Structure formats: C-alpha cells, structure tokens
Amino acid sequence: MQTLKKVSIGALVALSFAGAAEANVITGRYWHVSEAVSQNAIPANVPASTPDVVFDVNSPLSFDSRVPGGYSVGGFLATGGAFNIVENTAGTLASALDSAGVGTFMEFTGFVTVTNGQTFTAAHDDGLTLTIGGLNVINVPGPTAPAVTTVTYGGPSGTFAFQLVYGECCGAPAVLDIDLPFSNNPAPEPATLALLGAGMMGFAAARRRKQ
C-alpha cells in the first residue's frame, strides 16, 4: 500500500509539471489593416480587434510568398508550416496579403531561450520589431525591399517572453525568416515548487488518515 501511495504521489507531481509546461510552439495572429498601419510594424500598432486569423507555428519562423500561391494569406501561412489555423473573418485566407490599400499585420508571441551575445539574423520584407523580455532587439518597422538585418542580443541569458510584429505592405513579395529558439514556459519559481510539495504532503497525510 505504501508503495502504491508513493507511485500515486509521484505521478501527480509529474502531471502537475506536465500541465504547467506548454508545448514548444508559439501563437500567431493575423490582421488585414490599412496600408499606413502595415508600413509601421511596431507593438503599439497591434490591433485591439479580434484577429482575422489565428494559428500556431514551430521554430524557425520562415515565411516566403515567392512560391506559387504564396501571396494569399493562406498560402503564406502554409509556407511557414502554420497549423491549428482558425479563420475568424471569412475570406481572409483566400485574400491577398496586400491589395488596394489593405495590408498585413502579424503578431507572434511565446517564449524563447537566449544567451547574452547571441546573434539574430532576420530576412524580411517588409518591416518587423522584436522584443525579448521587454528589451528591443530588432527595430526595423518600415517598408523595405527584401533585406537581411543582423543584431546581437545584449540582455540577460535565460528564458523570456517575446513579441514579434511584422508588416507586409506595398506589394509583393512578403518575407519573414528568423531562427528564434522557442522554449516552454520558464520553470516554476522556488515558492511555487514549495507550495506544490506541501500540497503533495497534505494529500499523502489525508490518504493515511482515511485508511
């Protein structure tokens, strides 16, 4: 019986950690916006409205419209291996990324594990802004021909939340390619671990009293 109790408690601890950790993927959100907004890809311009499309994606971020059908929203997402795609605004996936004064705005959020001095290289057309742990890492929000931006991360090492916003304007092509080291949520704080341990001990004591 004692062996069974130990196994049960161990299983509960394992399940608690499994539930706390999220899959090693990030969430993407897509909006059609005015051309003026799509030409300024900064966090302050993330629309407050429900995204036209939401999706998930694995590392690396690598989208390129320069393939047949790639300049539609759905085609562009397919080039980057997007999955769990939900179209909230009918017709968005079949529409062009940029047409008749209406452009693209995308936001990616999740966690990354980074090291001070790490170099990031982003190929992009058009603009993007990347923040890691609140630190601005890449800041090239305006229109551009296909370009490559290389920067060195100067913040602390560890696992942090990140936000990347991207805009496509002014006609084809659309390119976004950056190798972000996606990560699970950071490990629980020591206080959280202590609370979990106390809960497991209480569970074991209750089981003993009951039997």
Tab-separated table of N, CA and C in Angstrom, residues 62-121:
chain	number	residue	atom	x	y	z
A	62	SER	N	9.708	31.007	-40.755
A	62	SER	CA	10.211	31.078	-42.128
A	62	SER	C	9.042	31.101	-43.097
A	63	PHE	N	8.622	32.314	-43.456
A	63	PHE	CA	7.518	32.515	-44.387
A	63	PHE	C	8.050	33.230	-45.637
A	64	ASP	N	7.606	32.792	-46.809
A	64	ASP	CA	8.107	33.387	-48.053
A	64	ASP	C	7.031	33.261	-49.125
A	65	SER	N	6.562	34.404	-49.600
A	65	SER	CA	5.477	34.398	-50.586
A	65	SER	C	5.942	34.084	-51.991
A	66	ARG	N	7.248	33.937	-52.192
A	66	ARG	CA	7.773	33.781	-53.550
A	66	ARG	C	7.665	32.342	-54.044
A	67	VAL	N	6.531	31.733	-53.794
A	67	VAL	CA	6.209	30.406	-54.313
A	67	VAL	C	4.817	30.523	-54.930
A	68	PRO	N	4.441	29.641	-55.840
A	68	PRO	CA	3.106	29.724	-56.441
A	68	PRO	C	2.009	29.734	-55.380
A	69	GLY	N	1.161	30.741	-55.427
A	69	GLY	CA	0.074	30.851	-54.464
A	69	GLY	C	0.467	31.422	-53.123
A	70	GLY	N	1.738	31.799	-52.969
A	70	GLY	CA	2.241	32.218	-51.668
A	70	GLY	C	1.849	33.611	-51.248
A	71	TYR	N	1.234	34.394	-52.163
A	71	TYR	CA	0.889	35.757	-51.774
A	71	TYR	C	-0.545	35.867	-51.258
A	72	SER	N	-1.252	34.758	-51.196
A	72	SER	CA	-2.511	34.758	-50.447
A	72	SER	C	-2.179	34.540	-48.977
A	73	VAL	N	-3.092	34.938	-48.101
A	73	VAL	CA	-2.846	34.765	-46.667
A	73	VAL	C	-2.651	33.287	-46.340
A	74	GLY	N	-3.546	32.437	-46.841
A	74	GLY	CA	-3.435	31.014	-46.581
A	74	GLY	C	-2.169	30.416	-47.159
A	75	GLY	N	-1.793	30.848	-48.375
A	75	GLY	CA	-0.573	30.343	-48.997
A	75	GLY	C	0.664	30.759	-48.231
A	76	PHE	N	0.679	32.002	-47.751
A	76	PHE	CA	1.810	32.499	-46.976
A	76	PHE	C	1.969	31.722	-45.671
A	77	LEU	N	0.857	31.488	-44.973
A	77	LEU	CA	0.931	30.715	-43.736
A	77	LEU	C	1.413	29.295	-44.003
A	78	ALA	N	0.999	28.728	-45.130
A	78	ALA	CA	1.413	27.368	-45.465
A	78	ALA	C	2.921	27.282	-45.678
A	79	THR	N	3.526	28.337	-46.247
A	79	THR	CA	4.981	28.288	-46.475
A	79	THR	C	5.742	28.224	-45.158
A	80	GLY	N	5.137	28.704	-44.061
A	80	GLY	CA	5.795	28.672	-42.756
A	80	GLY	C	5.371	27.509	-41.883
A	81	GLY	N	4.591	26.589	-42.443
A	81	GLY	CA	4.178	25.415	-41.680
A	81	GLY	C	3.183	25.715	-40.570
A	82	ALA	N	2.376	26.767	-40.721
A	82	ALA	CA	1.386	27.104	-39.702
A	82	ALA	C	0.355	25.983	-39.559
A	83	PHE	N	-0.133	25.789	-38.342
A	83	PHE	CA	-1.133	24.760	-38.085
A	83	PHE	C	-2.131	25.291	-37.048
A	84	ASN	N	-3.139	24.494	-36.736
A	84	ASN	CA	-4.227	24.941	-35.853
A	84	ASN	C	-4.785	26.285	-36.338
A	85	ILE	N	-4.952	26.410	-37.639
A	85	ILE	CA	-5.392	27.677	-38.238
A	85	ILE	C	-6.902	27.841	-38.048
A	86	VAL	N	-7.285	29.007	-37.524
A	86	VAL	CA	-8.698	29.342	-37.341
A	86	VAL	C	-8.962	30.667	-38.050
A	87	GLU	N	-9.877	30.643	-39.005
A	87	GLU	CA	-10.238	31.847	-39.752
A	87	GLU	C	-11.448	32.504	-39.078
A	88	ASN	N	-11.212	33.603	-38.379
A	88	ASN	CA	-12.300	34.310	-37.695
A	88	ASN	C	-13.081	35.219	-38.639
A	89	THR	N	-12.421	35.725	-39.672
A	89	THR	CA	-13.086	36.584	-40.652
A	89	THR	C	-13.134	35.842	-41.980
A	90	ALA	N	-14.313	35.466	-42.402
A	90	ALA	CA	-14.472	34.670	-43.616
A	90	ALA	C	-13.820	35.356	-44.816
A	91	GLY	N	-13.119	34.550	-45.604
A	91	GLY	CA	-12.494	35.048	-46.822
A	91	GLY	C	-11.077	35.538	-46.645
A	92	THR	N	-10.588	35.634	-45.406
A	92	THR	CA	-9.241	36.166	-45.189
A	92	THR	C	-8.173	35.256	-45.793
A	93	LEU	N	-8.279	33.965	-45.592
A	93	LEU	CA	-7.235	33.051	-46.058
A	93	LEU	C	-7.083	33.089	-47.573
A	94	ALA	N	-8.164	33.336	-48.278
A	94	ALA	CA	-8.101	33.376	-49.739
A	94	ALA	C	-7.675	34.737	-50.268
A	95	SER	N	-7.611	35.745	-49.419
A	95	SER	CA	-7.303	37.102	-49.861
A	95	SER	C	-5.802	37.316	-50.007
A	96	ALA	N	-5.433	38.391	-50.712
A	96	ALA	CA	-4.020	38.742	-50.887
A	96	ALA	C	-3.477	39.390	-49.623
A	97	LEU	N	-2.177	39.240	-49.407
A	97	LEU	CA	-1.532	39.862	-48.253
A	97	LEU	C	-1.619	41.384	-48.315
A	98	ASP	N	-1.512	41.938	-49.518
A	98	ASP	CA	-1.559	43.392	-49.681
A	98	ASP	C	-2.243	43.702	-51.006
A	99	SER	N	-3.326	44.511	-50.929
A	99	SER	CA	-4.052	44.836	-52.150
A	99	SER	C	-4.980	46.016	-51.895
A	100	ALA	N	-5.015	46.946	-52.836
A	100	ALA	CA	-5.969	48.059	-52.817
A	100	ALA	C	-5.959	48.821	-51.499
A	101	GLY	N	-4.763	49.116	-51.003
A	101	GLY	CA	-4.650	49.910	-49.785
A	101	GLY	C	-4.859	49.157	-48.489
A	102	VAL	N	-4.971	47.825	-48.548
A	102	VAL	CA	-5.131	46.988	-47.357
A	102	VAL	C	-3.938	46.048	-47.261
A	103	GLY	N	-3.213	46.137	-46.146
A	103	GLY	CA	-2.004	45.336	-45.980
A	103	GLY	C	-2.140	44.306	-44.870
A	104	THR	N	-0.992	43.798	-44.440
A	104	THR	CA	-0.905	42.715	-43.467
A	104	THR	C	-0.227	43.190	-42.194
A	105	PHE	N	-0.744	42.725	-41.056
A	105	PHE	CA	-0.082	42.930	-39.765
A	105	PHE	C	-0.140	41.604	-39.020
A	106	MET	N	1.021	41.128	-38.553
A	106	MET	CA	1.085	39.857	-37.846
A	106	MET	C	1.786	40.055	-36.511
A	107	GLU	N	1.344	39.294	-35.515
A	107	GLU	CA	1.982	39.292	-34.191
A	107	GLU	C	2.260	37.857	-33.786
A	108	PHE	N	3.480	37.603	-33.296
A	108	PHE	CA	3.877	36.296	-32.784
A	108	PHE	C	4.290	36.473	-31.322
A	109	THR	N	3.791	35.604	-30.438
A	109	THR	CA	4.145	35.675	-29.024
A	109	THR	C	4.426	34.281	-28.488
A	110	GLY	N	5.291	34.227	-27.476
A	110	GLY	CA	5.651	32.964	-26.853
A	110	GLY	C	6.863	33.169	-25.975
A	111	PHE	N	7.673	32.121	-25.848
A	111	PHE	CA	8.879	32.184	-25.032
A	111	PHE	C	10.088	31.750	-25.851
A	112	VAL	N	11.242	32.372	-25.571
A	112	VAL	CA	12.492	31.993	-26.202
A	112	VAL	C	13.564	31.847	-25.127
A	113	THR	N	14.530	30.993	-25.399
A	113	THR	CA	15.690	30.848	-24.525
A	113	THR	C	16.887	31.446	-25.241
A	114	VAL	N	17.497	32.465	-24.635
A	114	VAL	CA	18.550	33.237	-25.289
A	114	VAL	C	19.767	33.383	-24.376
A	115	THR	N	20.894	33.717	-24.997
A	115	THR	CA	22.153	33.922	-24.290
A	115	THR	C	22.707	35.296	-24.632
A	116	ASN	N	23.211	35.994	-23.641
A	116	ASN	CA	23.827	37.294	-23.894
A	116	ASN	C	24.922	37.152	-24.940
A	117	GLY	N	24.898	38.032	-25.950
A	117	GLY	CA	25.869	37.967	-27.029
A	117	GLY	C	25.409	37.148	-28.220
A	118	GLN	N	24.227	36.525	-28.113
A	118	GLN	CA	23.696	35.727	-29.219
A	118	GLN	C	23.321	36.621	-30.393
A	119	THR	N	23.591	36.157	-31.602
A	119	THR	CA	23.309	36.925	-32.808
A	119	THR	C	22.033	36.433	-33.470
A	120	PHE	N	21.195	37.382	-33.877
A	120	PHE	CA	19.983	37.067	-34.624
A	120	PHE	C	20.109	37.659	-36.022
A	121	THR	N	19.726	36.875	-37.019
A	121	THR	CA	19.680	37.351	-38.394
A	121	THR	C	18.272	37.161	-38.917
